[in-house]
Coordinates of C-alpha atoms in Angstrom, one line a residue:
X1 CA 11.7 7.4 -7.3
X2 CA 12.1 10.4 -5.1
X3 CA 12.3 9.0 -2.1
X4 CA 12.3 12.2 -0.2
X5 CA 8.7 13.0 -1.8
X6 CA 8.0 9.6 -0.2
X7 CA 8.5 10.0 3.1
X8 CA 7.0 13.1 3.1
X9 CA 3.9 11.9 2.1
X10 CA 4.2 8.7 4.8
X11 CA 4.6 11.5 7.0
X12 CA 1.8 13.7 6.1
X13 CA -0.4 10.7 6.3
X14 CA 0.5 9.8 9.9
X15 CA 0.0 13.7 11.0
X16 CA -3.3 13.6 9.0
X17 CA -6.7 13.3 10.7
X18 CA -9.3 10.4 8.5
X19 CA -12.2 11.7 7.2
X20 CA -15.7 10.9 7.9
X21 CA -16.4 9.8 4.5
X22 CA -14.7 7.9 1.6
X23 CA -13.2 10.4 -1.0
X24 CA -10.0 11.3 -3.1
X25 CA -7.4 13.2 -1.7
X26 CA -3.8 15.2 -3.3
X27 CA -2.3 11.9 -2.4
X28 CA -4.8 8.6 -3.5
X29 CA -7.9 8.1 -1.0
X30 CA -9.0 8.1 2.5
X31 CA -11.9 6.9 4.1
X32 CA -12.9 6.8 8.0
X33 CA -9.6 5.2 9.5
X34 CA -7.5 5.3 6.7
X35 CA -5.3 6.8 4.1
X36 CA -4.0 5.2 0.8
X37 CA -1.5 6.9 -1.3
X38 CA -0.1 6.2 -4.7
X39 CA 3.8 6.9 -3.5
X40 CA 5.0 6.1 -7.4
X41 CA 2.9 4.8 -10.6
X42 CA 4.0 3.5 -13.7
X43 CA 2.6 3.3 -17.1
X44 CA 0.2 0.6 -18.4
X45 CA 1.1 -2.4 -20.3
X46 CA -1.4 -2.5 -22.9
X47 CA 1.4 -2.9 -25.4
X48 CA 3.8 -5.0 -23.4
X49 CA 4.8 -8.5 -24.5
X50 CA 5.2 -9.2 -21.2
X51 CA 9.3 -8.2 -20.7
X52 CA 8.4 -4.8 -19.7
X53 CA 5.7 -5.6 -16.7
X54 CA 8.5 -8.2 -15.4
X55 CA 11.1 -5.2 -15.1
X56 CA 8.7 -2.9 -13.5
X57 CA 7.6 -5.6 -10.7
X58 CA 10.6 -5.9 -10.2
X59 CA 11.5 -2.5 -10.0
X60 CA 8.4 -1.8 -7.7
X61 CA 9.5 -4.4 -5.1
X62 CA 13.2 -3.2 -5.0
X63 CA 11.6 0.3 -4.7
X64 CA 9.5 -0.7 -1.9
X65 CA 12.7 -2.5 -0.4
X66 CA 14.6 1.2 -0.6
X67 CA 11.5 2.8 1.7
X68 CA 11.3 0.0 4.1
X69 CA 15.1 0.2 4.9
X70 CA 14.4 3.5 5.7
X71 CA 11.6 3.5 7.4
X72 CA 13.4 0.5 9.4
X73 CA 15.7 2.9 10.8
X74 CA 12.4 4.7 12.0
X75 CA 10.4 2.3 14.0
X76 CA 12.5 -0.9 13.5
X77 CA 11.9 -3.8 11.2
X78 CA 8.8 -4.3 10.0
X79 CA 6.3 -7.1 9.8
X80 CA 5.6 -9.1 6.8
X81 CA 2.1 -9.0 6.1
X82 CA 0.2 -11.3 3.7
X83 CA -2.8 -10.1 2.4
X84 CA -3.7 -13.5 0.3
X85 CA -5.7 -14.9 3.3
X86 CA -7.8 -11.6 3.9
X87 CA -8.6 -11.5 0.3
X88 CA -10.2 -15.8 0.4
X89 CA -12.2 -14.4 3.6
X90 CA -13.3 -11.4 1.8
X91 CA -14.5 -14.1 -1.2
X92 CA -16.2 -15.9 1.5
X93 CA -18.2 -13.5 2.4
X94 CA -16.6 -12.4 5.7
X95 CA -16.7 -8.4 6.6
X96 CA -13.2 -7.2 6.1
X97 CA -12.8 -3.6 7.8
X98 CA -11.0 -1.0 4.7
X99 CA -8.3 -0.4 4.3
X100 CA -7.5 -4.3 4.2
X101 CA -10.6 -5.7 2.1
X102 CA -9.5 -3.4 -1.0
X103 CA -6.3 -3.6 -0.6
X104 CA -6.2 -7.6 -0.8
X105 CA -7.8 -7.3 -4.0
X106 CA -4.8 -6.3 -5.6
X107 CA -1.8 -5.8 -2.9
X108 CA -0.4 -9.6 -2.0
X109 CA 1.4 -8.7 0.8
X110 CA 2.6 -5.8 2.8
X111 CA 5.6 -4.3 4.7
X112 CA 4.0 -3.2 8.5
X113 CA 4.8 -1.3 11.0
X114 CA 3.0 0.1 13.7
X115 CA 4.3 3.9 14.7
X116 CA 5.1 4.5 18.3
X117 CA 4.1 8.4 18.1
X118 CA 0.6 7.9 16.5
X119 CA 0.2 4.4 17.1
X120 CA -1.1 4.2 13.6
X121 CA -0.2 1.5 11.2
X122 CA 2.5 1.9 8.5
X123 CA 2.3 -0.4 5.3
X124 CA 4.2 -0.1 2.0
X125 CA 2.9 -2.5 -0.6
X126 CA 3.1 -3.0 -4.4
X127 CA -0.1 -3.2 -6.0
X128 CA -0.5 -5.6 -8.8
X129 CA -3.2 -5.2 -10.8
X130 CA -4.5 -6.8 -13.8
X131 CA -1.8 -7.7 -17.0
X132 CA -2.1 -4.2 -18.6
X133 CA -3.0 -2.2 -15.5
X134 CA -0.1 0.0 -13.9
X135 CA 2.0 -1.2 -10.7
X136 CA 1.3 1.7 -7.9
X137 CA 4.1 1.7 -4.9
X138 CA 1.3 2.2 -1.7
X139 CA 1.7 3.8 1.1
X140 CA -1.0 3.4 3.8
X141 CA -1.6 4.9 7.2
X142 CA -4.6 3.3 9.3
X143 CA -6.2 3.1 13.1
X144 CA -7.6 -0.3 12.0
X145 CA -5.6 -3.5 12.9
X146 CA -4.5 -5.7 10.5
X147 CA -7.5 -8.6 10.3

């Protein structure tokens, strides 16, 4: 992981204006109030008895664990954010503002800060998506409050 590349791209995200509509960006996605970017991918597991997806979670999560204890030094320690209860009221039909509805669908839980210059919120989260899908280290910037 370059974590350099990283936090330039958590930075260009906070500096970044959100665009009126949904679309795909250099970085991931943005939509009005957000910005999602794919910090680090890996490669699918179509193959994979299942070893090689438990390394990469694991390397995912220790990755993320790097960027928050820098972005720590930042804006202090972040909160722990679990997504698992936006994603049941999502199921039950309630109106989760984006970025948080799609995110739950595949990102348990996020790392969350909220920046004093931009007063934007900061997550880092691990997506997880189905057995052969590829893990994506996240990095989202949004004017939307946690739900």
């Amino acid at each position: 992981m370059d974590i350099a590349k990283c936090l330039a791209v958590i930075d260009v995200l906070c500096a970044r204006e959100f665009p009126a509509e949904h679309g795909r960006t250099e970085h991931g996605e943005s939509g009005p109030g957000y910005h999602i970017a794919a910090l680090q991918r890996s490669g699918d597991f179509w193959e994979d008895d299942g070893t090689a997806r438990e390394e990469t979670a694991a390397q995912y999560e220790a990755d993320r664990d790097g960027l928050t204890e820098l972005l720590t030094g930042r804006w202090g320690p972040p909160q722990r954010f679990s997504l698992r209860s936006v994603l049941v009221r999502t199921m039950e039909g309630e109106d989760i503002e984006e970025p948080w509805a799609e995110l739950s669908e595949h990102v348990p839980d996020v790392h969350l800060w909220q920046a004093p210059v931009s007063d934007r919120w900061v997550c880092l989260g691990v997506s997880h998506g189905y057995q052969e899908l590829p893990f994506q280290l996240l990095g989202i910037v949004t004017e939307t409050d946690p739900p």
